[in-house]
Amino acid sequence: MSTRTARAHGDTAGPSRIVIGVTGGIAAYKSAIVARLLMKAGHDVRIVPTASALKMVGESTFAALSGHPIHTTVWDDPEAVEHVRVGVEADLLVIAPATANTIAKLAYGIADNLLTATALVATCPIIIAPAMHTQMWNHPATQANIATLQERGVTVLEPTEGRLTGADSGVGRLPEPEHIVQAALGLLTEQDLDGQRYVISAGGTREPIDPVRFLGNRSTGRFGVALALAAAHRGAVVDLVACNVDEALRPHHPLITIHEAGTALELQEKMLELAPGAQALIMTAAVADFRPAKMTGSKVKKGRKAPDVELVENPDILKGLAADRSHGAFVVGFAAETGDEQGTVLDYGRAKAQAKGADLLIVNRVGETAGFGDVDTTITILDSSGEIRAEHTGTKSQMAGVVIDTIFSVRKGV
Ligand code: CTP
């Protein structure tokens, strides 16, 4: 099981054959999104659900999505010896969600359905994304089975914390489909960032007015998280400075360490602390340009005179990191721009690239598409002189890959 090594970088250009195993968890529907994103990344996807998975998601959904017939047992089409063919031909097997039951079968080599039989035949890398109730996940039997699979080289994506089936919540949720996809693509990718450390800020700062209110912005941190995963999947150690990033969006990857920063000043302090010795500093966080001059110790009450909130300017963290190069790292900024009657997105991007002095500025054209979820958006990557180094339209994880590629090639002087 899982004895084949990751493929070389050049091999990733062509489509890979990816088998998605789906087992009977409440999150089975998310496997449809995983399948769609992997197909969007240009790969041939085959879905092998268990019989219980088909109680959650219909066979025709999986068949229509993947364009391949769906079988659950080796008896559905015995002449084709489906498990051997699918297992041998696979470049990657992703099991998401993986229930405690299927994990136990994989650990013991039980092959009582098409998925577990395929897993026994497969020699390609295997990723499993467990999803189950917290108690089942924490049970020593499950943990021992997970350890067995990891010893055999299976990549285990840790379940995240959050809402589970019914009213329960805790550790046991399936990671976001985008995370699963990036991990999958990572196993098909060369580890060309091995030995490097990237510091990436994500989310949006919140500047307190009083103990319950703040000045903030709508940035979720998705793009920063996608970049952190893209870098980690290529072997980089990543320090992710999370500014108010929702628990459900946070990545779970052994190479990613999450640091917290709430305000612009806290973010600046963290970036300066983590910068020395890093190879790249990437500022995707939306930083509030101003903060209240003082935070009141108690909640501002209504019914009195409306308060005047005096604002003071926050430091420009990116500009500072680009100006003082004692850290030795490559500096990358991010700008979400719209065009208007005074200039195009690119005009504003170029002006910002020059003003900030970063080595690269990623300009995200907002407003042309909705820009939410996996809807395609466009980025243009400018160097400090305003020269276009890359342009790409795609999902956030595809864009993250392009950014990491561009940093890699510009640093190497290609
Ligand atoms: N940035 C920063 N510190 C600030 C403001 C922004 O480090 N105080 C960084 C952001 O993380 C991003 C880049 O600068 O990488 C551009 O942020 P943006 O908000 O677009 O630029 P501003 O300088 O705030 O300019 P404006 O809001 O006027 O467009």
Coordinates of C-alpha atoms and ligand atoms in Angstrom, one line a residue:
M1 CA 0.0 0.0 0.0
S2 CA 1.2 3.5 -0.9
T3 CA 4.7 2.4 -1.9
R4 CA 5.1 4.5 -5.0
T5 CA 6.8 7.8 -4.5
A6 CA 5.5 11.2 -5.4
R7 CA 5.8 12.0 -9.1
A8 CA 8.4 14.4 -10.5
H9 CA 7.3 18.0 -11.1
G10 CA 7.2 17.6 -14.9
D11 CA 4.8 14.7 -14.7
T12 CA 2.1 16.8 -13.2
A13 CA 1.4 18.5 -16.5
G14 CA -0.6 15.6 -17.8
P15 CA -3.9 14.4 -16.3
S16 CA -3.5 11.9 -13.4
R17 CA -5.9 9.1 -12.7
I18 CA -7.3 9.9 -9.3
V19 CA -9.7 7.5 -7.5
I20 CA -11.9 9.1 -4.9
G21 CA -13.2 6.6 -2.4
V22 CA -16.3 7.8 -0.6
T23 CA -17.6 6.1 2.6
G24 CA -20.9 6.6 4.5
G25 CA -20.4 9.7 6.5
I26 CA -22.7 12.8 6.7
A27 CA -19.9 14.7 4.8
A28 CA -20.1 12.3 1.8
Y29 CA -21.7 15.1 -0.2
K30 CA -18.5 17.1 0.0
S31 CA -16.7 14.4 -2.0
A32 CA -18.7 15.6 -5.0
I33 CA -17.0 19.0 -4.6
V34 CA -13.6 17.3 -4.2
A35 CA -14.3 15.4 -7.4
R36 CA -15.3 18.5 -9.3
L37 CA -12.3 20.5 -8.1
L38 CA -9.9 17.7 -9.1
M39 CA -11.5 17.4 -12.5
K40 CA -11.2 21.2 -12.8
A41 CA -7.5 20.8 -12.1
G42 CA -7.4 18.7 -15.2
H43 CA -7.4 15.1 -13.8
D44 CA -9.4 12.0 -14.6
V45 CA -11.5 11.2 -11.6
R46 CA -13.2 7.9 -10.8
I47 CA -15.5 7.6 -7.8
V48 CA -15.7 4.4 -5.8
P49 CA -18.4 4.8 -3.1
T50 CA -19.3 2.2 -0.5
A51 CA -22.9 1.0 -0.3
S52 CA -23.4 3.3 2.8
A53 CA -22.0 6.3 0.9
L54 CA -24.8 5.8 -1.7
K55 CA -27.3 6.2 1.2
M56 CA -26.0 9.7 1.5
V57 CA -25.4 10.7 -2.1
G58 CA -27.1 9.2 -5.2
E59 CA -25.2 7.0 -7.6
S60 CA -26.2 9.1 -10.6
T61 CA -24.7 12.2 -9.0
F62 CA -21.3 10.5 -8.8
A63 CA -21.7 9.0 -12.3
A64 CA -22.7 12.2 -13.9
L65 CA -19.9 14.2 -12.1
S66 CA -17.1 11.8 -13.0
G67 CA -18.4 10.5 -16.4
H68 CA -17.6 7.0 -15.2
P69 CA -20.1 4.2 -14.2
I70 CA -20.3 3.7 -10.4
H71 CA -19.8 0.3 -8.8
T72 CA -19.7 -0.6 -5.1
T73 CA -18.8 -4.3 -5.1
V74 CA -16.4 -6.5 -7.1
W75 CA -19.6 -8.5 -8.2
D76 CA -21.1 -5.5 -10.1
D77 CA -19.0 -6.2 -13.2
P78 CA -17.0 -9.4 -12.4
E79 CA -15.5 -9.9 -15.9
A80 CA -13.9 -6.4 -15.8
V81 CA -12.1 -7.3 -12.5
E82 CA -12.7 -3.7 -11.7
H83 CA -10.8 -3.4 -8.4
V84 CA -7.6 -4.7 -10.0
R85 CA -7.9 -2.4 -13.0
V86 CA -8.9 0.7 -11.1
G87 CA -6.4 0.1 -8.3
V88 CA -3.4 -0.7 -10.6
E89 CA -4.1 2.3 -12.9
A90 CA -4.6 4.9 -10.2
D91 CA -2.0 7.6 -9.7
L92 CA -3.6 8.6 -6.4
L93 CA -6.3 7.2 -4.1
V94 CA -8.2 9.8 -2.0
I95 CA -10.7 8.5 0.6
A96 CA -12.9 11.3 1.8
P97 CA -14.7 11.0 4.0
A98 CA -13.2 7.9 5.6
T99 CA -15.3 6.4 8.3
A100 CA -13.9 4.6 11.4
N101 CA -15.2 1.4 9.8
T102 CA -13.3 1.8 6.5
I103 CA -10.2 3.0 8.3
A104 CA -10.2 -0.2 10.4
K105 CA -10.7 -2.3 7.2
L106 CA -7.8 -0.6 5.5
A107 CA -5.6 -1.1 8.6
Y108 CA -6.4 -4.9 8.6
G109 CA -6.4 -5.4 4.9
I110 CA -10.0 -6.4 4.7
A111 CA -11.4 -6.3 1.2
D112 CA -15.1 -6.7 1.4
N113 CA -16.2 -4.0 -1.1
L114 CA -14.9 -2.5 -4.3
L115 CA -13.2 0.4 -2.4
T116 CA -11.3 -1.6 0.2
A117 CA -10.4 -4.2 -2.5
T118 CA -9.1 -1.3 -4.7
A119 CA -7.1 0.1 -1.8
L120 CA -5.4 -3.4 -1.4
V121 CA -4.4 -3.5 -5.0
A122 CA -3.3 0.1 -5.3
T123 CA 0.5 0.9 -5.2
C124 CA -0.1 4.7 -5.6
P125 CA 0.0 7.3 -2.8
I126 CA -3.1 7.2 -0.6
I127 CA -4.7 10.1 1.3
I128 CA -7.5 9.5 3.8
A129 CA -9.7 12.3 5.3
P130 CA -11.3 10.8 8.4
A131 CA -14.7 12.2 9.5
M132 CA -16.6 10.8 12.4
H133 CA -17.8 11.6 15.9
T134 CA -15.2 12.9 18.3
Q135 CA -15.5 9.8 20.5
M136 CA -14.9 7.4 17.6
W137 CA -11.9 9.5 16.4
N138 CA -10.4 9.5 19.9
H139 CA -11.0 5.8 20.5
P140 CA -7.7 3.9 20.9
A141 CA -8.8 1.4 18.2
T142 CA -9.2 4.2 15.6
Q143 CA -6.0 5.9 16.7
A144 CA -4.1 2.6 16.5
N145 CA -5.5 2.0 13.0
I146 CA -4.5 5.5 11.9
A147 CA -1.0 5.0 13.3
T148 CA -0.8 1.7 11.3
L149 CA -1.8 3.4 8.1
Q150 CA 0.6 6.3 8.7
E151 CA 3.4 3.8 9.2
R152 CA 2.6 2.3 5.8
G153 CA 2.9 5.8 4.2
V154 CA -0.7 6.7 4.0
T155 CA -1.3 10.5 4.3
V156 CA -3.9 11.2 7.0
L157 CA -5.6 14.6 6.9
E158 CA -6.5 15.4 10.4
P159 CA -10.3 16.1 11.0
T160 CA -11.1 19.6 12.0
E161 CA -13.2 20.9 14.9
G162 CA -16.8 22.1 14.4
R163 CA -20.3 21.0 13.9
L164 CA -20.8 17.2 13.5
T165 CA -24.0 15.2 12.8
G166 CA -27.1 16.4 14.7
A167 CA -26.4 18.8 17.6
D168 CA -22.9 17.5 18.4
S169 CA -19.8 19.4 17.7
G170 CA -16.1 18.7 18.3
V171 CA -13.1 17.2 16.5
G172 CA -14.2 15.0 13.6
R173 CA -15.3 17.2 10.8
L174 CA -14.1 16.6 7.2
P175 CA -11.6 19.3 6.2
E176 CA -12.8 21.7 3.6
P177 CA -12.9 20.2 0.1
E178 CA -10.2 22.8 -1.1
H179 CA -7.8 21.5 1.6
I180 CA -8.4 17.9 0.5
V181 CA -7.8 18.9 -3.1
Q182 CA -4.6 20.7 -2.3
A183 CA -3.3 17.8 -0.3
A184 CA -4.1 15.5 -3.2
L185 CA -2.4 17.7 -5.7
G186 CA 0.5 18.1 -3.3
L187 CA 1.1 14.3 -3.4
L188 CA 1.4 14.6 -7.2
T189 CA 3.9 17.4 -6.8
E190 CA 7.6 17.5 -6.4
Q191 CA 8.8 18.7 -3.0
D192 CA 10.8 21.6 -4.5
L193 CA 10.3 23.9 -1.4
D194 CA 11.8 21.4 1.0
G195 CA 14.1 23.2 3.5
Q196 CA 12.4 26.6 3.0
R197 CA 10.3 28.6 5.4
Y198 CA 7.4 30.8 4.3
V199 CA 5.7 33.3 6.6
I200 CA 2.1 34.1 5.4
S201 CA -0.4 36.4 6.9
A202 CA -4.1 35.8 6.3
G203 CA -7.5 37.2 7.3
G204 CA -8.3 40.7 8.4
T205 CA -7.2 42.7 11.4
R206 CA -9.8 44.0 14.0
E207 CA -9.1 47.2 15.8
P208 CA -10.9 47.4 19.1
I209 CA -13.2 50.4 19.9
D210 CA -14.4 48.9 23.2
P211 CA -14.4 45.4 24.7
V212 CA -17.0 44.2 22.2
R213 CA -16.7 46.3 19.1
F214 CA -14.1 46.7 16.5
L215 CA -13.2 48.3 13.2
G216 CA -12.7 45.4 10.8
N217 CA -13.1 44.1 7.3
R218 CA -14.7 41.2 5.4
S219 CA -11.5 39.3 4.6
T220 CA -11.9 35.6 5.5
G221 CA -8.3 34.5 5.0
R222 CA -9.2 31.9 2.4
F223 CA -6.5 33.0 0.0
G224 CA -3.8 33.1 2.6
V225 CA -4.8 29.6 3.8
A226 CA -4.7 28.3 0.2
L227 CA -1.2 29.8 -0.2
A228 CA -0.1 28.2 3.1
L229 CA -1.3 24.8 1.9
A230 CA 0.2 25.2 -1.6
A231 CA 3.6 26.0 -0.1
A232 CA 3.4 23.2 2.5
H233 CA 2.4 20.6 -0.1
R234 CA 5.6 21.5 -1.9
G235 CA 7.6 20.9 1.2
A236 CA 7.9 24.3 2.8
V237 CA 7.6 24.9 6.5
V238 CA 4.9 27.5 6.9
D239 CA 4.2 30.0 9.7
L240 CA 0.7 31.2 9.1
V241 CA -0.2 34.3 11.0
A242 CA -4.0 34.1 11.2
C243 CA -5.8 37.4 11.8
N244 CA -9.3 36.4 12.9
V245 CA -9.6 33.4 10.6
D246 CA -12.6 31.2 11.2
E247 CA -11.8 27.8 12.8
A248 CA -13.5 25.9 9.9
L249 CA -11.2 27.5 7.3
R250 CA -7.9 26.9 9.2
P251 CA -5.6 24.4 7.5
H252 CA -4.5 21.2 9.3
H253 CA -1.1 20.2 7.9
P254 CA 2.0 19.0 9.8
L255 CA 4.2 21.6 8.1
I256 CA 1.9 24.6 9.0
T257 CA 2.1 26.3 12.4
I258 CA -0.6 28.8 13.1
H259 CA 0.1 32.0 15.0
E260 CA -2.6 34.4 16.2
A261 CA -2.7 38.2 15.6
G262 CA -5.8 40.2 16.2
T263 CA -4.8 43.8 15.4
A264 CA -2.4 45.4 12.9
L265 CA 0.1 46.1 15.7
E266 CA 0.0 42.4 16.8
L267 CA 0.4 41.4 13.2
Q268 CA 3.4 43.6 12.7
E269 CA 5.0 42.3 15.8
K270 CA 4.5 38.6 14.7
M271 CA 5.8 39.3 11.2
L272 CA 8.9 41.0 12.5
E273 CA 9.5 38.1 14.9
L274 CA 9.0 35.4 12.3
A275 CA 10.8 37.2 9.4
P276 CA 14.5 36.5 10.1
G277 CA 15.7 33.4 8.3
A278 CA 12.5 33.0 6.3
Q279 CA 12.7 32.6 2.5
A280 CA 9.4 34.4 1.7
L281 CA 7.1 36.8 3.6
I282 CA 3.6 36.9 2.0
M283 CA 1.1 39.5 3.3
T284 CA -2.4 38.5 2.2
A285 CA -4.0 39.9 5.4
A286 CA -6.3 42.9 5.0
V287 CA -4.8 45.3 7.4
A288 CA -6.9 48.1 8.8
D289 CA -5.2 51.4 7.8
F290 CA -6.4 53.1 11.0
R291 CA -7.2 52.1 14.6
P292 CA -9.1 53.9 17.3
A293 CA -6.6 56.1 19.2
K294 CA -7.8 54.5 22.4
M295 CA -10.0 51.6 23.4
T296 CA -12.5 52.4 26.1
G297 CA -12.3 50.0 29.0
S298 CA -16.1 49.5 29.2
K299 CA -18.7 49.1 26.5
V300 CA -19.8 52.4 24.8
K301 CA -23.4 52.9 25.9
K302 CA -26.1 54.4 23.7
G303 CA -28.5 57.1 25.0
R304 CA -25.6 59.4 25.6
K305 CA -23.8 61.7 23.1
A306 CA -22.7 59.7 20.1
P307 CA -19.0 59.0 20.6
D308 CA -16.3 60.6 18.5
V309 CA -13.9 57.8 17.6
E310 CA -10.5 59.4 17.0
L311 CA -8.4 57.3 14.6
V312 CA -4.7 57.0 14.2
E313 CA -2.8 55.5 11.3
N314 CA -1.5 51.9 11.5
P315 CA 2.0 51.1 10.3
D316 CA 2.2 49.8 6.7
I317 CA 3.6 46.4 7.6
L318 CA 4.3 45.3 4.0
K319 CA 6.2 48.6 3.2
G320 CA 8.2 48.2 6.4
L321 CA 9.2 44.6 5.5
A322 CA 10.1 45.6 2.0
A323 CA 12.2 48.6 3.2
D324 CA 14.3 46.9 5.9
R325 CA 15.7 43.8 4.3
S326 CA 17.8 42.7 7.3
H327 CA 15.5 39.6 7.4
G328 CA 16.8 38.4 4.0
A329 CA 13.4 37.2 2.8
F330 CA 11.6 37.7 -0.5
V331 CA 8.6 40.0 0.1
V332 CA 5.2 39.6 -1.5
G333 CA 2.1 41.8 -1.1
F334 CA -1.5 41.4 -2.2
A335 CA -3.9 44.0 -3.5
A336 CA -7.6 43.5 -4.2
E337 CA -8.4 46.3 -6.7
T338 CA -11.2 47.5 -8.9
G339 CA -10.9 49.9 -11.8
D340 CA -12.7 53.2 -12.1
E341 CA -12.8 56.2 -14.4
Q342 CA -9.4 57.4 -13.2
G343 CA -7.5 54.2 -13.8
T344 CA -7.7 50.5 -14.6
V345 CA -7.0 47.7 -12.1
L346 CA -3.6 47.4 -13.5
D347 CA -2.9 51.2 -13.2
Y348 CA -3.8 51.0 -9.5
G349 CA -1.8 47.7 -9.1
R350 CA 1.3 49.2 -10.7
A351 CA 1.1 52.3 -8.5
K352 CA 0.8 50.1 -5.4
A353 CA 3.6 47.8 -6.5
Q354 CA 5.9 50.8 -6.7
A355 CA 4.7 52.4 -3.5
K356 CA 5.1 49.2 -1.5
G357 CA 8.5 48.2 -2.8
A358 CA 7.7 44.5 -2.4
D359 CA 9.4 42.0 -4.8
L360 CA 6.0 40.9 -6.1
L361 CA 2.5 42.2 -5.7
I362 CA -0.5 40.0 -6.5
V363 CA -3.3 42.0 -7.9
N364 CA -6.7 40.4 -7.5
R365 CA -9.4 41.9 -9.8
V366 CA -12.4 42.1 -7.6
G367 CA -15.9 42.9 -8.6
E368 CA -15.7 41.4 -12.1
T369 CA -16.9 38.0 -10.7
A370 CA -18.5 37.3 -7.4
G371 CA -15.1 36.0 -6.1
F372 CA -16.7 33.7 -3.5
G373 CA -16.1 29.9 -2.9
D374 CA -14.5 28.2 -5.9
V375 CA -15.8 30.8 -8.4
D376 CA -13.0 31.7 -10.8
T377 CA -11.2 35.0 -10.2
T378 CA -8.2 36.7 -12.0
I379 CA -4.9 37.6 -10.6
T380 CA -2.0 39.5 -12.1
I381 CA 1.4 39.2 -10.5
L382 CA 3.5 42.4 -10.8
D383 CA 7.1 42.8 -9.9
S384 CA 8.4 45.9 -8.0
S385 CA 8.9 47.8 -11.3
G386 CA 5.2 47.1 -12.3
E387 CA 6.2 44.4 -14.9
I388 CA 3.6 41.6 -15.3
R389 CA 5.3 38.3 -14.2
A390 CA 2.2 36.1 -14.4
E391 CA -1.5 36.3 -15.0
H392 CA -4.1 33.6 -14.2
T393 CA -7.8 33.0 -13.9
G394 CA -8.9 30.1 -11.8
T395 CA -10.0 28.9 -8.4
K396 CA -8.2 30.1 -5.2
S397 CA -6.2 26.9 -4.9
Q398 CA -5.1 27.1 -8.6
M399 CA -4.2 30.8 -8.0
A400 CA -2.2 29.8 -4.9
G401 CA -0.2 27.4 -7.0
V402 CA 0.5 30.0 -9.6
V403 CA 1.7 32.5 -6.9
I404 CA 4.0 29.9 -5.3
D405 CA 5.4 29.0 -8.8
T406 CA 6.0 32.6 -9.6
I407 CA 7.8 33.3 -6.3
F408 CA 9.9 30.2 -7.0
S409 CA 10.9 31.2 -10.5
V410 CA 11.4 34.9 -9.7
R411 CA 13.6 34.0 -6.7
K412 CA 15.6 31.7 -8.9
G413 CA 15.9 34.5 -11.5
V414 CA 14.1 32.5 -14.2
Ligands
CTP1 N1 -0.7 46.3 4.1 C1 0.1 46.3 5.2 N2 -0.1 47.3 6.2 C2 -1.1 48.2 6.1 C3 -2.0 48.1 5.0 C4 -1.8 47.2 4.0 O1 1.0 45.5 5.3 N3 -1.3 49.0 7.1 C5 -0.5 45.3 3.1 C6 -1.5 44.3 2.8 O2 -1.3 43.1 3.6 C7 -1.4 44.0 1.3 C8 -0.9 45.3 0.8 O3 -0.3 46.0 1.9 O4 -0.4 43.0 1.1 C9 -1.9 46.1 0.1 O5 -3.0 46.3 1.0 P1 -4.2 47.4 0.5 O6 -5.2 47.4 1.7 O7 -4.6 47.0 -0.8 O8 -3.3 48.7 0.4 P2 -3.3 50.0 1.3 O9 -1.8 50.3 1.4 O10 -4.1 49.9 2.5 O11 -3.9 51.0 0.2 P3 -5.5 51.4 -0.1 O12 -6.3 50.7 1.0 O13 -5.5 52.8 0.0 O14 -5.7 50.9 -1.5

